[in-house]
Short mmCIF file of C-alpha atoms in Angstrom, two decimals:
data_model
loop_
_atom_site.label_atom_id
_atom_site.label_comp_id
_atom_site.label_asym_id
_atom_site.label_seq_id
_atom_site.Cartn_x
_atom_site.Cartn_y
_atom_site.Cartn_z
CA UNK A 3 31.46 19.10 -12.42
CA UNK A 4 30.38 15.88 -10.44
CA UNK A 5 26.41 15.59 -10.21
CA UNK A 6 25.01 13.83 -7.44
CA UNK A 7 22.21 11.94 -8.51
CA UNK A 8 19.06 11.10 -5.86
CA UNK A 9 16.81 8.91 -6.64
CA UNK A 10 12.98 9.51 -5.33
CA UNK A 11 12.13 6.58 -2.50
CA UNK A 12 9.43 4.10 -3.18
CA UNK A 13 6.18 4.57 -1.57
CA UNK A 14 3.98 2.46 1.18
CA UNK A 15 0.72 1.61 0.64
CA UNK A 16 -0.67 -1.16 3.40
CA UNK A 17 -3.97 -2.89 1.41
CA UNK A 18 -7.09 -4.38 2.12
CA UNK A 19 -9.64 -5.25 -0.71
CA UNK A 20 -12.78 -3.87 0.07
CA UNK A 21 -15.50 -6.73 -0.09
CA UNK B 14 13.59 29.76 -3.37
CA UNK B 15 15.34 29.73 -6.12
CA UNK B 16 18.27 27.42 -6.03
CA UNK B 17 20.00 28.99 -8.61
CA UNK B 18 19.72 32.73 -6.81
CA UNK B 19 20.93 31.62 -3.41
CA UNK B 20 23.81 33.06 -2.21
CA UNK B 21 26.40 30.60 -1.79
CA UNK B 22 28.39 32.47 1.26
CA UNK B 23 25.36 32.08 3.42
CA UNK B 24 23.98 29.25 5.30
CA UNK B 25 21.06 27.32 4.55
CA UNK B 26 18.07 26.69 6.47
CA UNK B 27 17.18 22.86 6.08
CA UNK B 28 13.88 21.50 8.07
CA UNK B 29 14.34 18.26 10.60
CA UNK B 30 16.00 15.54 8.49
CA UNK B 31 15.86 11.67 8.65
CA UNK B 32 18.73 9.64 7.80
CA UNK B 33 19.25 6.15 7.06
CA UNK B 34 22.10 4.51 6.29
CA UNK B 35 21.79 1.14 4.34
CA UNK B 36 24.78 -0.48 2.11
CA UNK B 37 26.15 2.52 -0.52
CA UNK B 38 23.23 4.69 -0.17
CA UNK B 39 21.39 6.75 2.62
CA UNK B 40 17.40 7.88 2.70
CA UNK B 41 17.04 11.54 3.77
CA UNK B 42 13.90 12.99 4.17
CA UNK B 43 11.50 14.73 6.42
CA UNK B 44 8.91 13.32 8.52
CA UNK B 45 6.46 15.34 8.81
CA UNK B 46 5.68 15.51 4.82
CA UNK B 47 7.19 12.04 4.13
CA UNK B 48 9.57 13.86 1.49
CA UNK B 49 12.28 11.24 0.89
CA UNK B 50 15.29 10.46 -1.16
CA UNK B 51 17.77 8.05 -1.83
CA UNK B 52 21.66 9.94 -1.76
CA UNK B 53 24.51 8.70 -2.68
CA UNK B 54 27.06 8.96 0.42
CA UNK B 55 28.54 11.46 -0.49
CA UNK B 56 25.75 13.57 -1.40
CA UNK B 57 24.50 12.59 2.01
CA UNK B 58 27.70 13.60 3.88
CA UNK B 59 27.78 17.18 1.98
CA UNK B 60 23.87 17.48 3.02
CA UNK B 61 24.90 16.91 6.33
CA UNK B 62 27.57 19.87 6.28
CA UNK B 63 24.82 22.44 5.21
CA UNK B 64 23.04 20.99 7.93
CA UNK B 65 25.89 21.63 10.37
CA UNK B 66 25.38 25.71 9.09
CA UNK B 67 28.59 25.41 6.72
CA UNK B 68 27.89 27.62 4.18
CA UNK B 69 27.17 25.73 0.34
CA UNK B 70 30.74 27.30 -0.81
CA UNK B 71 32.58 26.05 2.15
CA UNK B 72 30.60 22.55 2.01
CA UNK B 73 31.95 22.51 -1.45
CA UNK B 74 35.38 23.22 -0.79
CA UNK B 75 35.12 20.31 1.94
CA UNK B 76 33.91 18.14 -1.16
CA UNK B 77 36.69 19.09 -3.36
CA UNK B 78 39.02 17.96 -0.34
CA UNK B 79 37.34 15.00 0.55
CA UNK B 80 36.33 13.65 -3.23
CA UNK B 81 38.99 15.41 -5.14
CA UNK B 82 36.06 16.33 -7.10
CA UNK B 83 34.26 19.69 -7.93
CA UNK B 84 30.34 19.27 -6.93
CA UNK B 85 27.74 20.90 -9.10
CA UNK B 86 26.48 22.58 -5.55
CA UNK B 87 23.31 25.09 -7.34
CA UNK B 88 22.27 21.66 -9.08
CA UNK B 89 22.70 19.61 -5.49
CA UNK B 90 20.28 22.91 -3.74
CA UNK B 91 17.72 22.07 -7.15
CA UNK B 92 17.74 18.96 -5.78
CA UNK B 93 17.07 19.56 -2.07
CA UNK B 94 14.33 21.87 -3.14
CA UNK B 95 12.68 19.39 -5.29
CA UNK B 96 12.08 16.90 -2.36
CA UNK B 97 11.08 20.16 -0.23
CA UNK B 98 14.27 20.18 2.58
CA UNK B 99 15.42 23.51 2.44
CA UNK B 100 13.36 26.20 4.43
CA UNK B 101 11.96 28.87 2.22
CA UNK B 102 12.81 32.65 3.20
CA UNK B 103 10.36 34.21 5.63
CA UNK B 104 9.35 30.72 6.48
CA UNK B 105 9.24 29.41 10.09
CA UNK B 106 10.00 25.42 11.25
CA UNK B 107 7.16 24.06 13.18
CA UNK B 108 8.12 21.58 15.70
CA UNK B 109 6.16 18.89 14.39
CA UNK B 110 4.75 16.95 18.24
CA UNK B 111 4.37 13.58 18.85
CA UNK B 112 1.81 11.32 16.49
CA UNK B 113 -1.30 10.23 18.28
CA UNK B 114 -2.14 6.53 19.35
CA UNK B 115 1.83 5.74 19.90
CA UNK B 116 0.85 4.58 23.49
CA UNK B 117 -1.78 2.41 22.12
CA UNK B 118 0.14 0.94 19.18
CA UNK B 119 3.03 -0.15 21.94
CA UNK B 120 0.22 -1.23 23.90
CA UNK B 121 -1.54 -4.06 20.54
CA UNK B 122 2.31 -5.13 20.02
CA UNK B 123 3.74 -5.27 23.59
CA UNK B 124 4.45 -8.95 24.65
CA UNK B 125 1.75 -8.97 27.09
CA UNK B 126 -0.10 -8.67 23.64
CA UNK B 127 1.30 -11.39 21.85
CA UNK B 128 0.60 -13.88 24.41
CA UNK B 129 -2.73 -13.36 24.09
CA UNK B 130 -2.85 -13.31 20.41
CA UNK B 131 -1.23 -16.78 20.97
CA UNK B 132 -4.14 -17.77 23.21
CA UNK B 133 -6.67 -16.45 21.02
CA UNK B 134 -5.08 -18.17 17.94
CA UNK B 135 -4.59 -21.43 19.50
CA UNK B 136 -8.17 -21.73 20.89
CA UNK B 137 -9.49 -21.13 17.66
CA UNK B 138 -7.93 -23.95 16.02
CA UNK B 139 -8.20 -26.22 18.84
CA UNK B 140 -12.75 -24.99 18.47
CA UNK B 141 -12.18 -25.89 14.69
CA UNK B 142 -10.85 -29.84 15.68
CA UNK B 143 -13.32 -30.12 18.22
CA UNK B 144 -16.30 -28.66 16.22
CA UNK B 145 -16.54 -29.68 12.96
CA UNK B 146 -19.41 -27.56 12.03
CA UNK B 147 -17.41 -24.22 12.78
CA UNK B 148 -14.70 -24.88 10.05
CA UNK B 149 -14.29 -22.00 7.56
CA UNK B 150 -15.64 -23.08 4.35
CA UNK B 151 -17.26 -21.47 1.53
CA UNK B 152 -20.55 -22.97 2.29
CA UNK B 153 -20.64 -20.17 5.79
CA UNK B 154 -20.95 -17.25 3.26
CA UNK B 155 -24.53 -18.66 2.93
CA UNK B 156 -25.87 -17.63 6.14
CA UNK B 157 -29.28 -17.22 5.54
CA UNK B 158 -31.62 -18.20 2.90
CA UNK B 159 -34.26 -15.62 3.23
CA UNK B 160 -33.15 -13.55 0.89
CA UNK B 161 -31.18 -12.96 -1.78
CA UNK B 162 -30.08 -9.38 -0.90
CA UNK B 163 -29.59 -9.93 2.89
CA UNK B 164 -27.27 -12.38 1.62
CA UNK B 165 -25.35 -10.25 -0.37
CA UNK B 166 -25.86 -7.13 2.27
CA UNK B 167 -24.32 -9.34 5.18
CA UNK B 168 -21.17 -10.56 3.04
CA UNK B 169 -20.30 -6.59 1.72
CA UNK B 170 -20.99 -4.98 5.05
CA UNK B 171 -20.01 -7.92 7.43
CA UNK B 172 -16.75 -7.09 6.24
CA UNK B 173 -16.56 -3.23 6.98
CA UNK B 174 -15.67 -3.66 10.64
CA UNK B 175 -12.76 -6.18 10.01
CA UNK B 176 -11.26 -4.12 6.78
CA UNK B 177 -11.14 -0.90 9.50
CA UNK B 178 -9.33 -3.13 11.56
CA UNK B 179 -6.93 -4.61 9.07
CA UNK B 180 -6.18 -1.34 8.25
CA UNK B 181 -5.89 0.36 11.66
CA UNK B 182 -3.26 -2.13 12.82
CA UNK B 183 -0.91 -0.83 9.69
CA UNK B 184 -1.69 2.55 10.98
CA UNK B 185 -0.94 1.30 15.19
CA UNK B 186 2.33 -0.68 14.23
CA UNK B 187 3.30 2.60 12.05
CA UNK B 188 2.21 4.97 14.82
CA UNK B 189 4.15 2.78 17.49
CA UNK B 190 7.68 3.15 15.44
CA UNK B 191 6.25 7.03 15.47
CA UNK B 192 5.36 7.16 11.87
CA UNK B 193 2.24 8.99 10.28
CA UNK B 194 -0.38 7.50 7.96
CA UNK B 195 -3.49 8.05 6.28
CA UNK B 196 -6.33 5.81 4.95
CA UNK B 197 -7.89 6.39 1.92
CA UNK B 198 -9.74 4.18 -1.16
CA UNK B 199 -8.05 2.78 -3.88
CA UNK B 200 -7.92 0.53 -6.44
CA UNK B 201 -5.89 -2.35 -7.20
CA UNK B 202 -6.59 -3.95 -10.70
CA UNK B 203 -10.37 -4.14 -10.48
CA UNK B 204 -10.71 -4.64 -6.88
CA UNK B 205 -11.46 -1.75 -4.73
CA UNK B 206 -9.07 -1.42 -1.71
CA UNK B 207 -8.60 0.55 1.41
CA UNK B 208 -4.95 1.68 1.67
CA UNK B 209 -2.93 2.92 4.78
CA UNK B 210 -0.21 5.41 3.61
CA UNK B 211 2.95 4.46 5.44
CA UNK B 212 5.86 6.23 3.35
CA UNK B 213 7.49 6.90 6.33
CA UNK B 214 8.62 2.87 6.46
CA UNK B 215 11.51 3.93 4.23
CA UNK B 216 13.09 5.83 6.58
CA UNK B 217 13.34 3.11 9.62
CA UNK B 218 16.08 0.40 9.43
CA UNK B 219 14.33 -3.02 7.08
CA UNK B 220 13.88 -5.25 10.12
CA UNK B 221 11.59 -2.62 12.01
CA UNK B 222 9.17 -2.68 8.89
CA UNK B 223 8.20 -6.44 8.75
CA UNK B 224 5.69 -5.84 11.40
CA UNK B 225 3.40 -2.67 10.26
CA UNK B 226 3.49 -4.48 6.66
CA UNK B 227 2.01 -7.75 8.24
CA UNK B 228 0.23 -6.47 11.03
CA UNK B 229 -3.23 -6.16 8.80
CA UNK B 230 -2.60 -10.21 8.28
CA UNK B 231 -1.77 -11.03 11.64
CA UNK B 232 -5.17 -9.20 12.44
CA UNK B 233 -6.93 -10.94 9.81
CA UNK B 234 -5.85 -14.27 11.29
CA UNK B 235 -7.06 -12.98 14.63
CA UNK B 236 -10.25 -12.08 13.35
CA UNK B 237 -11.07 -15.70 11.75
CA UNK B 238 -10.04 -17.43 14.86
CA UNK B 239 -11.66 -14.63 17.19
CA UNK B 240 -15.65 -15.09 15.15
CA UNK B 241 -14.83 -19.18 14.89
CA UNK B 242 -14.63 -18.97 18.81
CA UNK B 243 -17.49 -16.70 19.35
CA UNK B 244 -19.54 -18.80 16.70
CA UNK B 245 -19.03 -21.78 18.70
CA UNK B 246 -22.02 -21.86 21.58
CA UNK B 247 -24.47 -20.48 18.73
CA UNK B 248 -24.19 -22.51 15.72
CA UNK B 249 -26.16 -25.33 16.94
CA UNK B 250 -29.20 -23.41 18.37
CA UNK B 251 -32.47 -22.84 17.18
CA UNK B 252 -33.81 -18.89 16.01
CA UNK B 253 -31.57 -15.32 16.03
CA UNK B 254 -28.81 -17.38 17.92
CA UNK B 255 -28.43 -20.06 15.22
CA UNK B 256 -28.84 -16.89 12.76
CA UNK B 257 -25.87 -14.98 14.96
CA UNK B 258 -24.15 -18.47 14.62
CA UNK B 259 -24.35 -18.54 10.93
CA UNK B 260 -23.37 -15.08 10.54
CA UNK B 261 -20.23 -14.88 12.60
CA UNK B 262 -19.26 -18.01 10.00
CA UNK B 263 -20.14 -15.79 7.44
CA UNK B 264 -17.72 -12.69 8.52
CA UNK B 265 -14.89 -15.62 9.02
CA UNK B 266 -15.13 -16.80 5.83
CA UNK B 267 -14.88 -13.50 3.72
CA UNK B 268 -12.26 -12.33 5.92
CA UNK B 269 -10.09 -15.57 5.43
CA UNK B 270 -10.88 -14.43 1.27
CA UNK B 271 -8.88 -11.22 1.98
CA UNK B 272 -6.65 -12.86 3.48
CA UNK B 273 -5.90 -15.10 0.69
CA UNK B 274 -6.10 -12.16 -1.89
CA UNK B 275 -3.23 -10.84 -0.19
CA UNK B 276 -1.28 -13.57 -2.25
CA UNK B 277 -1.83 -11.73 -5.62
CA UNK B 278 1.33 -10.18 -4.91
CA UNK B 279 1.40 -8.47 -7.90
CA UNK B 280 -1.03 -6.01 -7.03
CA UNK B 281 1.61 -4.65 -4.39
CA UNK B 282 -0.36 -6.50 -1.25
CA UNK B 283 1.01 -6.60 1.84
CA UNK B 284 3.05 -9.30 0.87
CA UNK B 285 4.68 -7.72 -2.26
CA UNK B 286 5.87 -5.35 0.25
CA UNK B 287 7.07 -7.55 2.66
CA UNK B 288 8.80 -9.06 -0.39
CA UNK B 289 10.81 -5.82 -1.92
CA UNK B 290 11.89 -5.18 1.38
CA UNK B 291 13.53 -8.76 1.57
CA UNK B 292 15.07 -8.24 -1.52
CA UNK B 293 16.11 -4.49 -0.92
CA UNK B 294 14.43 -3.33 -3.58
CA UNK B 295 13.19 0.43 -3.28
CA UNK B 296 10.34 0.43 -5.88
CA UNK B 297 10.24 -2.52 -7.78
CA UNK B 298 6.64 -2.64 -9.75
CA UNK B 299 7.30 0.86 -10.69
CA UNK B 300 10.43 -0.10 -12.31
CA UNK B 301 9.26 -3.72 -13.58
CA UNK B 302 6.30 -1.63 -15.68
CA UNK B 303 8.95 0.77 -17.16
CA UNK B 304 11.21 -1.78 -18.43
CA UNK B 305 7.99 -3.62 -19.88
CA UNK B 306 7.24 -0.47 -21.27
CA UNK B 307 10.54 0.42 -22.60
CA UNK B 308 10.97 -2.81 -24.38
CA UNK B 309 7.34 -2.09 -26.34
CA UNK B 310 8.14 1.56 -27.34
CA UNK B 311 11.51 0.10 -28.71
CA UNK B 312 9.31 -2.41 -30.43
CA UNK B 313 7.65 0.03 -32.21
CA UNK B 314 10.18 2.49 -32.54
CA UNK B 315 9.39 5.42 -29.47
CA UNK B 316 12.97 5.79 -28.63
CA UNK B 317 11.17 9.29 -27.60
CA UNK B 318 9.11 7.98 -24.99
CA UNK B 319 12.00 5.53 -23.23
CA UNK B 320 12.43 6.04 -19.19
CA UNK B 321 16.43 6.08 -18.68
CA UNK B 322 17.37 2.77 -16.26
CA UNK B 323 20.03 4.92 -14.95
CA UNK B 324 16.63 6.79 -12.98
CA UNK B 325 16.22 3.61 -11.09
CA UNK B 326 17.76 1.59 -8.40
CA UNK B 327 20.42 -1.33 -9.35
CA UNK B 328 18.77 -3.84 -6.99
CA UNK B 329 15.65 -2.58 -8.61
CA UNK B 330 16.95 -3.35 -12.20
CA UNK B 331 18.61 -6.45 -11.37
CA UNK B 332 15.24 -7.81 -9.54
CA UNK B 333 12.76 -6.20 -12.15
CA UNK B 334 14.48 -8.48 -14.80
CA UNK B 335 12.68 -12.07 -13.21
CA UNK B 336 9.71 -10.04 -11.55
CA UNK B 337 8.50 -8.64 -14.51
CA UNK B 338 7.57 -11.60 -15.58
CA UNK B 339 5.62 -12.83 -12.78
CA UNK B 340 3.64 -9.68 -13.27
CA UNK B 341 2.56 -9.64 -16.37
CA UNK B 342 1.51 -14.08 -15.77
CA UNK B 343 -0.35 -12.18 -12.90
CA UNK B 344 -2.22 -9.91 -14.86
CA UNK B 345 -2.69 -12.48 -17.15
CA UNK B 346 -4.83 -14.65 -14.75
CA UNK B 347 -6.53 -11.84 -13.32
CA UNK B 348 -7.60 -11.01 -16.99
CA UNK B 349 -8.65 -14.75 -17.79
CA UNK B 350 -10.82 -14.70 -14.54
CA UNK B 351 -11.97 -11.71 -15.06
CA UNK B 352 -13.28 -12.94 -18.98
CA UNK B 353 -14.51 -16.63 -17.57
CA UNK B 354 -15.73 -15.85 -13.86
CA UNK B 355 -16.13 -12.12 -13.61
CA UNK B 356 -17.93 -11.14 -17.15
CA UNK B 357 -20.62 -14.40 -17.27
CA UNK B 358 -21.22 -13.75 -13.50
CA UNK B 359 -22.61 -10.12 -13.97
CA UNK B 360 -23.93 -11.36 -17.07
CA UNK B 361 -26.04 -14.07 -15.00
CA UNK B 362 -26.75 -11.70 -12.18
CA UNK B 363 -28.32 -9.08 -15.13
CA UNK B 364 -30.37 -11.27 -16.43
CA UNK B 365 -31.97 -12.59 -13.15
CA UNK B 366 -31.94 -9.03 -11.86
CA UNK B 367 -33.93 -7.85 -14.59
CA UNK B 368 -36.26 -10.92 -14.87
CA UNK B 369 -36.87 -10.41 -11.10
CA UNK B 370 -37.77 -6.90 -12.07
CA UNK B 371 -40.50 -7.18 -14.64
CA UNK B 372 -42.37 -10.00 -12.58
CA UNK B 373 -43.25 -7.68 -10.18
CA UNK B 374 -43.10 -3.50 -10.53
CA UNK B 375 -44.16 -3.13 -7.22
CA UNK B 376 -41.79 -0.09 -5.21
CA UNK B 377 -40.59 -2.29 -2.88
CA UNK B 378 -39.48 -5.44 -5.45
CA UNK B 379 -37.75 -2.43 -7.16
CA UNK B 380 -35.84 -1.39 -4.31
CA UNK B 381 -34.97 -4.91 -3.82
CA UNK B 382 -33.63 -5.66 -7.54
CA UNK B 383 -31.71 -2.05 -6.90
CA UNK B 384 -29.71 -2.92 -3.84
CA UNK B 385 -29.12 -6.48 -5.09
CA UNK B 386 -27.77 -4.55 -8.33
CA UNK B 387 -25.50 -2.12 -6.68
CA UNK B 388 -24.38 -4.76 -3.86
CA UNK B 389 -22.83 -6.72 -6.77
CA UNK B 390 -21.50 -4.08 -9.67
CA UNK B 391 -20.94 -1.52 -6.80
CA UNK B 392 -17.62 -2.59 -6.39
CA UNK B 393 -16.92 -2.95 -10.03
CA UNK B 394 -18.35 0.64 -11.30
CA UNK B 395 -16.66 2.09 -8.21
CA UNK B 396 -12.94 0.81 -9.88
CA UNK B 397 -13.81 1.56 -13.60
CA UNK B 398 -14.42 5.22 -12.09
CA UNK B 399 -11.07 5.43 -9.70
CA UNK B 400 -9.17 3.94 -12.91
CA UNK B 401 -10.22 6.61 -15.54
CA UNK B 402 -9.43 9.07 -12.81
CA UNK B 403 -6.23 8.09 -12.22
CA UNK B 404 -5.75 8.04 -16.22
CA UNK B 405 -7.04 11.55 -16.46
CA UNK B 406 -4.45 12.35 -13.68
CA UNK B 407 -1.79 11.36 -15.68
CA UNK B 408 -2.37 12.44 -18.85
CA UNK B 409 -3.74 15.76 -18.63
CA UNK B 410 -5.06 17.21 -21.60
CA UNK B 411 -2.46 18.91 -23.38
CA UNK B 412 -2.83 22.87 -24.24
CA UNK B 413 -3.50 23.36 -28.19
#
């Protein structure tokens, strides 16, 4: 039985550091 | 829904679905949650026949045709639940409507736009050759000398305005591409950061992301030129316009800090983002930390606790190998700042704090030792708490 395998997709996260 | 109870004869109800094709694999996702995974082609091409209506028996006996192979199909539906695409029974699809602001982010990046971002830049630096005395430099941050705390107030809130902005052009270059996002506080090492969530970048072709991941920068830039300009007629006057003068200096200056910090790539900045997508990686720190870690829990023998590779992406693996290393020499110097700048710094600021205190008990020297105390450790405290937090999030306690 083939599996098809998916891999989760990164994540954005824009910054800015706070002081 | 359970996968393993549907009934294979009878078509599946998927929500709206995104996908992107890009080399051997293809993100599919949704939108509106910002649910999205990376398929194989072929997984994509069968998820496209349910999507069609073809039944999962007949979309298997298509894959049988096409591969010559026999698809696990109730472990392919797990899967679809898991990222949340197939509609559960007695469950309607909402159209999801427009985002807001997509007028207005078309309007900050439409070329009528850039020319005046051109203008605005290029006035700036021609103020900064004609007035020396408008230059950033770290001596601007001291803008006044009256007091110790204005000092410090001015520098932490002088910066709200321009972090909101930073932030909101993200959000404006997301919303133009018609992508959602949030803002929220985080924490990056131990800085405190504001973060726009823009998952919805991985589902737009690479090219179309460079902008929303610099626009904060490109703002930033803005922002220095934009006060240097403004500061310009005040700086050499006399009383609250000299003060204005100074202050405008002041906002410049810790604005063109952020701007710097940006560099600590490592942290995933801006610019690590704008990196990984160069390099088509998909989540690259996330893998770099697991291969560190697997190679210390085969040090000490926690074959156990080892993250299978085969759970990340090739491009991933093949970049973590050199990147991993410029991580941890990151950390490193982060650590060795934090021990020789950081640590005798709040040591100093302690001692004069509390020195301050004693010489005079009086409510309103009190208040002033306070604010001084929480303008400079807010920041600090406010990261030790949003780290144990997030440890507590991850390792919940276990049931005995």
């Amino acid at each position: 039985m083939k599996k098809i395998v998916v891999r989760k997709a990164g994540t954005v996260r824009l910054t800015s550091a706070a002081t | 829904m359970d996968a393993a109870a549907v009934d294979l004869d009878r078509p599946l109800r998927l929500y709206p679905l995104t996908f992107l094709e890009e080399g051997d694999e293809v993100t599919v996702g949704r939108a509106d949650i910002d649910s999205y995974g990376l398929f194989p082609a072929d997984g994509a091409a069968l998820l496209r026949r349910l999507e069609t209506g073809e039944t999962p028996n007949d979309a298997a006996r298509w894959y049988n045709t096409q591969y010559g192979e026999t698809v696990d199909m109730v472990e392919f539906l797990e899967v679809l639940e898991a990222f949340e695409l197939l509609v559960p029974d007695g469950e309607e699809v909402v159209e999801a409507g427009a985002v807001r602001w997509q007028r207005l982010g078309r309007a900050l990046f439409s070329p009528v736009a850039w020319v005046l971002y051109g203008l605005l830049f290029i006035a700036g630096i021609v103020a900064m050759f004609r007035e020396p005395a408008v230059v950033p430099t770290y001596h601007n941050i001291f803008f006044t000398s009256s007091s110790l705390v204005a000092l410090a107030l001015g520098n932490v809130l002088g910066q709200a305005p321009w972090i909101l902005l930073h932030e909101s052009y993200h959000a404006l270059a997301g919303r133009r591409l018609g992508l959602n996002s949030s803002l929220s506080i985080g924490r990056r090492f131990y800085y405190v950061v504001f973060l726009t969530k823009l998952d919805g970048l991985v589902a737009v072709p690479r090219r179309k992301r460079y902008l929303p991941m610099l626009a904060g920068m490109l703002v930033d830039v803005l922002v220095v030129t934009g006060l240097t300009l403004a500061a310009v007629p005040l700086v050499s006057s006399d009383g609250f316009a000299g003060f204005m003068g100074r202050f405008l200096l002041a906002m410049a200056f810790g604005t063109l800090l952020r701007f710097a910090w940006q560099f600590y790539f490592f942290l995933r900045t801006d610019l690590y983002y704008l990196a990984t997508t160069v390099l088509g990686c998909n989540d690259l720190q996330t893998v770099a930390k697991g291969m560190l870690q697997n190679r210390l829990y085969g040090l000490i023998g926690r074959r156990d606790k080892i993250v299978d590779a085969e759970t990340w992406t090739p491009r991933d693996r093949e970049v973590a190998r050199w990147y991993v290393w410029l991580m941890v020499t990151g950390y490193a110097v982060l650590t060795g700042l934090l021990i020789t700048a950081v640590v005798p710094a709040a040591i100093r600021i302690t001692e004069m704090a509390v020195r301050k205190l004693f010489s005079d008990i009086s409510p309103l020297n009190v208040l002033d030792v306070t604010v001084f105390l929480i303008l400079n450790f807010g920041e600090l405290i406010l990261a030790g708490i949003l780290a144990v937090r997030g440890y507590r999030r991850r390792t919940p306690a276990t049931a005995s």
